[in-house]
Coordinates of C-alpha atoms and ligand atoms in Angstrom, one line a residue:
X1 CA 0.0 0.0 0.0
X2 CA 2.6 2.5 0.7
X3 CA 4.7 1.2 -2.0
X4 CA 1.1 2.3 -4.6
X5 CA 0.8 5.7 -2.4
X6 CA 4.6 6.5 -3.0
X7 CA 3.9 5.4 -7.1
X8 CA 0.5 8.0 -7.2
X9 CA 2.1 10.8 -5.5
X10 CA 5.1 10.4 -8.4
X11 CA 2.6 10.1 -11.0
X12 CA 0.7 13.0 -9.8
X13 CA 3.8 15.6 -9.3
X14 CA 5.0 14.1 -12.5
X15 CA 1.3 15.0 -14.3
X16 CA 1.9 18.2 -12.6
X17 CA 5.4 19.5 -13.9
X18 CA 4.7 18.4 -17.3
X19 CA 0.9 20.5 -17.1
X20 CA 3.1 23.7 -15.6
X21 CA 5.7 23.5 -18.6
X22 CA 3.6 23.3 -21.1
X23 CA 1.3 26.2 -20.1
X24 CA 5.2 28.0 -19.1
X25 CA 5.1 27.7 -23.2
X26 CA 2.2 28.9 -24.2
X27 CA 2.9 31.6 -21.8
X28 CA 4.8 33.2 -24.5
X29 CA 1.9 33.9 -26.9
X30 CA 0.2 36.0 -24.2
X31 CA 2.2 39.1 -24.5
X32 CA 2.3 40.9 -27.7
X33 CA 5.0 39.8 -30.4
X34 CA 8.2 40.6 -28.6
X35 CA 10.6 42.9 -31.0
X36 CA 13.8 43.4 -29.0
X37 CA 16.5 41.1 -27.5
X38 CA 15.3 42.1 -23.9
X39 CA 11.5 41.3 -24.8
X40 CA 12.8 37.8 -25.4
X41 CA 14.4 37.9 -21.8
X42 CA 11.3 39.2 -20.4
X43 CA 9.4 36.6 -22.2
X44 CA 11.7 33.6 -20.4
X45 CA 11.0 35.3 -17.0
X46 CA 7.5 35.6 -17.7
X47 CA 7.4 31.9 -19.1
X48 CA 9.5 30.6 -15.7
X49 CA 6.7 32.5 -13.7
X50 CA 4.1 31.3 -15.2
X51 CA 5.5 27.6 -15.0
X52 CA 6.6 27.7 -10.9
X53 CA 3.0 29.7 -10.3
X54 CA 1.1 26.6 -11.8
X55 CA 3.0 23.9 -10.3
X56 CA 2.0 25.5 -6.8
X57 CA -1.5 26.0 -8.1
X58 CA -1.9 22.5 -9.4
X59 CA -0.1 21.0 -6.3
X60 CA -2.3 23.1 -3.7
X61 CA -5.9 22.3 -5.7
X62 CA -4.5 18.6 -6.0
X63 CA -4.0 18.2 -2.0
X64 CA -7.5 20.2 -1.8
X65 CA -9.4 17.4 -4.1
X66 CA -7.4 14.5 -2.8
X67 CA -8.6 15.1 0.6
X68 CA -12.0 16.5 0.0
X69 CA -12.1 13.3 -2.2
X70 CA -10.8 10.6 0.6
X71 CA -10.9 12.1 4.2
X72 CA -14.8 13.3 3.9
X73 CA -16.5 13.8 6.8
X74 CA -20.0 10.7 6.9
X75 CA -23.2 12.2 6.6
X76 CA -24.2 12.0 10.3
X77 CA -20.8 13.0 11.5
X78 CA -20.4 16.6 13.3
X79 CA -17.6 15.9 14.9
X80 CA -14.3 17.9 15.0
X81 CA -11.5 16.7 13.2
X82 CA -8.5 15.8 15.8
X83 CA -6.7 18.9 16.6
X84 CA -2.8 18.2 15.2
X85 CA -0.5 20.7 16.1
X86 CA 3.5 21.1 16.1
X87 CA 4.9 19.0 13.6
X88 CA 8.6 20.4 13.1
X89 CA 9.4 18.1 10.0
X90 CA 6.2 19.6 7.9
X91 CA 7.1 22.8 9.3
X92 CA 10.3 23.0 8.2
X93 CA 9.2 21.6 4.7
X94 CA 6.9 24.5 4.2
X95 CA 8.9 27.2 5.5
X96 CA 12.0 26.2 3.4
X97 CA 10.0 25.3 -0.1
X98 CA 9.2 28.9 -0.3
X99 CA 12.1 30.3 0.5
X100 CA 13.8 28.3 -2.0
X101 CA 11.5 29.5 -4.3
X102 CA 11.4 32.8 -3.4
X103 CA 15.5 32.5 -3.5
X104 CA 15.0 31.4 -7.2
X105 CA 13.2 33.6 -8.7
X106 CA 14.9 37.0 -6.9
X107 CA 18.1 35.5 -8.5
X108 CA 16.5 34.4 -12.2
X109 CA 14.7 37.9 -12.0
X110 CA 18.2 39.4 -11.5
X111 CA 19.9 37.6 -13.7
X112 CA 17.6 38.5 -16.7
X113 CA 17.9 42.4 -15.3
X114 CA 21.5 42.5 -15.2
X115 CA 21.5 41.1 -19.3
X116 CA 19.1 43.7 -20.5
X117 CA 21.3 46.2 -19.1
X118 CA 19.1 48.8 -20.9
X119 CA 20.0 52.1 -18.5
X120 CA 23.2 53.7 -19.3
X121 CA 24.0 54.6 -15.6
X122 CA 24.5 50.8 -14.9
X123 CA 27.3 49.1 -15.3
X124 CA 27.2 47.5 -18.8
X125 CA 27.4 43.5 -18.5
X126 CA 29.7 41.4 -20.2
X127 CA 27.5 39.6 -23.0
X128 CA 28.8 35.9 -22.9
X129 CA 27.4 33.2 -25.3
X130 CA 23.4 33.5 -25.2
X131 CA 20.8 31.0 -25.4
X132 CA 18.6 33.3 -26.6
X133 CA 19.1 32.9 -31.0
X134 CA 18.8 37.1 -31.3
X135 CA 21.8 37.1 -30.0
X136 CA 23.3 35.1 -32.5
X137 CA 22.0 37.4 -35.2
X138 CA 23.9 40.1 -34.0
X139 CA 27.1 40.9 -35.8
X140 CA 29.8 43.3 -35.6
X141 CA 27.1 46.3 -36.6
X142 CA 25.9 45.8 -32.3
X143 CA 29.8 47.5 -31.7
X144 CA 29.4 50.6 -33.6
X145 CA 28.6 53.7 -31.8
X146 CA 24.6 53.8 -31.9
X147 CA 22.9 57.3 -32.9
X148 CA 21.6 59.2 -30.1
X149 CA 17.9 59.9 -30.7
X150 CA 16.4 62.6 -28.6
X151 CA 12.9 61.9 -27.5
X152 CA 11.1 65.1 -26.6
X153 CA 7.4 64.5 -24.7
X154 CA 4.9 67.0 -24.0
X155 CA 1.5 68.0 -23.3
X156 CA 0.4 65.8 -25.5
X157 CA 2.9 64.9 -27.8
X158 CA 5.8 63.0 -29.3
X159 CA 9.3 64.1 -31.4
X160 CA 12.2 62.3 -32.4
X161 CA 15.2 64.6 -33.3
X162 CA 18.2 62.5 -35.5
X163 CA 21.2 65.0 -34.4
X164 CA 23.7 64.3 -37.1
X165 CA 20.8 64.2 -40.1
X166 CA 19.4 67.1 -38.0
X167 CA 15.7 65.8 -38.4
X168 CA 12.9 66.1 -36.1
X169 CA 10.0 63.3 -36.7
X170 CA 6.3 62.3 -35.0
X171 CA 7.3 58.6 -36.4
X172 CA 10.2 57.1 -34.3
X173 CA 12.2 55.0 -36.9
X174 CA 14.9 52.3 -35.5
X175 CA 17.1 50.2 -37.5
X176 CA 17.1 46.6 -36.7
X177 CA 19.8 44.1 -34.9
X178 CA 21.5 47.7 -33.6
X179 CA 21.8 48.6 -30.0
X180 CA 20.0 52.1 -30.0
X181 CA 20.5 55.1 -27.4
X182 CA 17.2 56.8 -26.6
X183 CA 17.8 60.2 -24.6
X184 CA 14.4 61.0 -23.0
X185 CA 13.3 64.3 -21.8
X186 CA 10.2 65.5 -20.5
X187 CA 8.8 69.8 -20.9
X188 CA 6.4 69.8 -18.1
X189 CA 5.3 66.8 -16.1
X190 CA 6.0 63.4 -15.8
X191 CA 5.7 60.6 -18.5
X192 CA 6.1 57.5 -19.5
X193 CA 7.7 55.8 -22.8
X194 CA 6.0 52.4 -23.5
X195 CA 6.2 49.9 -26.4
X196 CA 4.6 46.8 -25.3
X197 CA 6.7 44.8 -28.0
X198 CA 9.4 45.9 -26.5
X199 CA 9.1 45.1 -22.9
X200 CA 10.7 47.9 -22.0
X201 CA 8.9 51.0 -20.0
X202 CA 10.9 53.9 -18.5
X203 CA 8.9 57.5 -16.3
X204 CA 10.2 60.4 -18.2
X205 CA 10.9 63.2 -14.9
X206 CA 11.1 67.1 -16.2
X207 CA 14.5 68.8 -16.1
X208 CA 16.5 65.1 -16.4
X209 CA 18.0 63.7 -19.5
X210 CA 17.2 59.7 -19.4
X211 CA 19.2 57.3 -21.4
X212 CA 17.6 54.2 -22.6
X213 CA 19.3 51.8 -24.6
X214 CA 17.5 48.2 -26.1
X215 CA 18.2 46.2 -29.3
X216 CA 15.2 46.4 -31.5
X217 CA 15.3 42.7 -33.7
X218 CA 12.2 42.3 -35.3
X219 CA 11.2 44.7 -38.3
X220 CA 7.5 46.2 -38.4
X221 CA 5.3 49.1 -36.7
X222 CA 4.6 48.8 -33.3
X223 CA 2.8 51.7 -31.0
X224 CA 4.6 53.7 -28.6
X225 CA 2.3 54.7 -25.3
X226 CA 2.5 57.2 -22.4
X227 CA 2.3 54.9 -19.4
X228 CA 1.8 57.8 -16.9
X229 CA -1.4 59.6 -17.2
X230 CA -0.3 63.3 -18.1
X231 CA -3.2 65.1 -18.5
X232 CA -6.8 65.9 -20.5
X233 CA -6.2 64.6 -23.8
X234 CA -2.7 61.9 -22.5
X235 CA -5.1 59.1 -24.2
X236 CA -4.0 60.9 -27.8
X237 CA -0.4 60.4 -27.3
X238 CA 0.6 57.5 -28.6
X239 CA 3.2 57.6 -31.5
X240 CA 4.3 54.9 -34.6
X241 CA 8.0 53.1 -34.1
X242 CA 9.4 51.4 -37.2
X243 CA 12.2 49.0 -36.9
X244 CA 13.9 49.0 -40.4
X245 CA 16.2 47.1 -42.0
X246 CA 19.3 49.7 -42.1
X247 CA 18.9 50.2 -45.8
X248 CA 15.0 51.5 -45.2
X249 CA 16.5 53.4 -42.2
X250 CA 19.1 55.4 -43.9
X251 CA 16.8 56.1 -46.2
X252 CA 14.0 57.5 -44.5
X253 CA 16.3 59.1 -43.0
X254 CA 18.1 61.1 -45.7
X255 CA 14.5 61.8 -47.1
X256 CA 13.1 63.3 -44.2
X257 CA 16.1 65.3 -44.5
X258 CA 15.5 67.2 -48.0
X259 CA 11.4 68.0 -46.2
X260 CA 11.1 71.6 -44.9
X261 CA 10.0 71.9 -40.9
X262 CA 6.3 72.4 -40.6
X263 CA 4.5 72.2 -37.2
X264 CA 2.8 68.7 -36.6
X265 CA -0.3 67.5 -37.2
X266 CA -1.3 67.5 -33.3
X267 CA -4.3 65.4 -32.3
X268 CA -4.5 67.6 -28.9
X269 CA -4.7 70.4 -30.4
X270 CA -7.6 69.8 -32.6
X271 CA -9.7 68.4 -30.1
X272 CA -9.0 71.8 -27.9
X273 CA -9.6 74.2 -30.4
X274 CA -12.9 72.3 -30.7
X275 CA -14.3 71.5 -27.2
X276 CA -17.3 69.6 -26.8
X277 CA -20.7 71.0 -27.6
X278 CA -22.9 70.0 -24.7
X279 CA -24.9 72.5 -23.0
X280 CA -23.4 71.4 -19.8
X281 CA -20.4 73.1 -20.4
X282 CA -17.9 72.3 -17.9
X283 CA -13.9 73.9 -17.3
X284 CA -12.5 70.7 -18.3
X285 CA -10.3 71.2 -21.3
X286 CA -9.2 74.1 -19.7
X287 CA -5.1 73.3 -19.6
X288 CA -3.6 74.3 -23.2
X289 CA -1.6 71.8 -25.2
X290 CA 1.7 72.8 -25.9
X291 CA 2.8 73.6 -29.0
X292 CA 3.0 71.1 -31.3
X293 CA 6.7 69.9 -32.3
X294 CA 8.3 71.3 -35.4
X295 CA 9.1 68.3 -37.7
X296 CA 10.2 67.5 -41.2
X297 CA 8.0 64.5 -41.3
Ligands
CU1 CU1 2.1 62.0 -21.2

């Protein structure tokens, strides 16, 4: 009998680790397509979370059915259970499973923090042979100096200055499988610079220069967001990001280049120059958006 018990309990923790990992894989089609070598790092701790975070799920619901299955109280039985208390081996055992756990993940979570290394302040880490296959992809081109981009955010708006090409965009164009610099600055209060593909989110604080630096590896559009709420009309400020292959890059860049600076279209400021019609008129819309950034494209 306690040769079978031991066999089921196997069976069941085995059921259970093989359940956890494959839901760890599908973790990785819940988060939008990743489109940077630190989204795919995000993506494994996500993955590893999701896997431990089942396996204690399953594990506790199993014990749950297993006695609510087999140690049932009769019909016509109101008596209390015996009343079991101090037991130092189970103790231990659930005192030191967590903190094992816990243990684990601080140091996976670390770990995965200390590659993406995305913050210029910190110490840049040492990039030794990844598992991860963007790494792979990345030649030579990752040691070149990247361009700066400035990233100016207002009330309620986005621009992208090029310094050397000296344009100014709404569009944020990257080229791909190249480490880029970011330098974010905020006018007047705080926001936030969020592209979900890329896993990467940083507060924007007025009067500091923030540097941001991630590998964008997947060509496409994505949306940039504001992820602190900055105001009446913060909804509108979202902005398109193009990864390019460095041919399409150069290119839009040099083009922008040859267009004249005209103030932006500025979805802000149309909806304020038109405030709602309702009788009930309330003072609302009354903070100005700035003025919208001067851009060649
Ligand atoms: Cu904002």
């Amino acid at each position: 009998m306690r040769n079978f018990n031991i066999a089921l309990l196997a069976i069941f923790v085995g059921a259970i680790v093989l359940a956890s990992h494959a839901l760890g894989q599908q973790a990785y089609n819940w988060l939008p397509v990743a489109a940077t070598t630190e989204a795919d790092l995000v993506g494994h701790l996500f993955s590893f979370l999701v896997t431990l975070g089942t396996i204690v799920f399953l594990g506790v619901m199993g014990m749950l059915l297993y006695s609510i299955l087999f140690y049932r109280a009769t019909k016509n039985d109101p008596s209390d259970a015996p009343a079991i208390r101090g037991n130092l081996k189970l103790e231990i055992t659930w005192t030191v499973i967590p903190i094992l756990l816990v243990i684990w993940i601080a140091s996976y979570s670390y770990n995965i923090y200390q590659r993406m290394s995305i913050l210029g302040s910190l110490p840049l880490v040492h990039l030794h042979i990844m598992e991860a296959p963007a790494y792979a992809e990345m030649g030579s081109s990752d040691m070149q100096p990247a361009e700066q981009i400035e990233v100016v955010v207002k009330q309620w708006s986005w621009s992208f200055r090029y310094p050397s090409q000296n344009v100014t965009s709404t569009e944020l164009h990257l080229p791909v499988n190249q480490r880029v610099h970011l330098m974010l600055q905020s006018k007047d209060v705080v926001h936030g610079f969020y592209v979900p593909n890329f896993r990467i989110k940083q507060d924007i604080i007025p009067n500091q220069t923030i540097p941001l630096r991630f590998t964008p590896n997947r060509i496409g559009k994505y949306q940039l967001h504001d992820s602190q709420f900055s105001g009446t009309y913060f909804a509108l400020m979202t902005a398109d990001v193009y990864v390019d292959s460095p041919e399409t890059y150069n290119q839009w860049l040099a083009e922008a280049a040859t267009r004249p600076p005209v103030p932006a279209v500025n979805l802000a400021k149309s909806e304020h120059s038109q405030p709602p019609k309702t009788p009930l008129r309330s003072k609302w819309h009354t903070v100005s958006p700035a003025q919208p950034p001067v851009v060649n494209k």
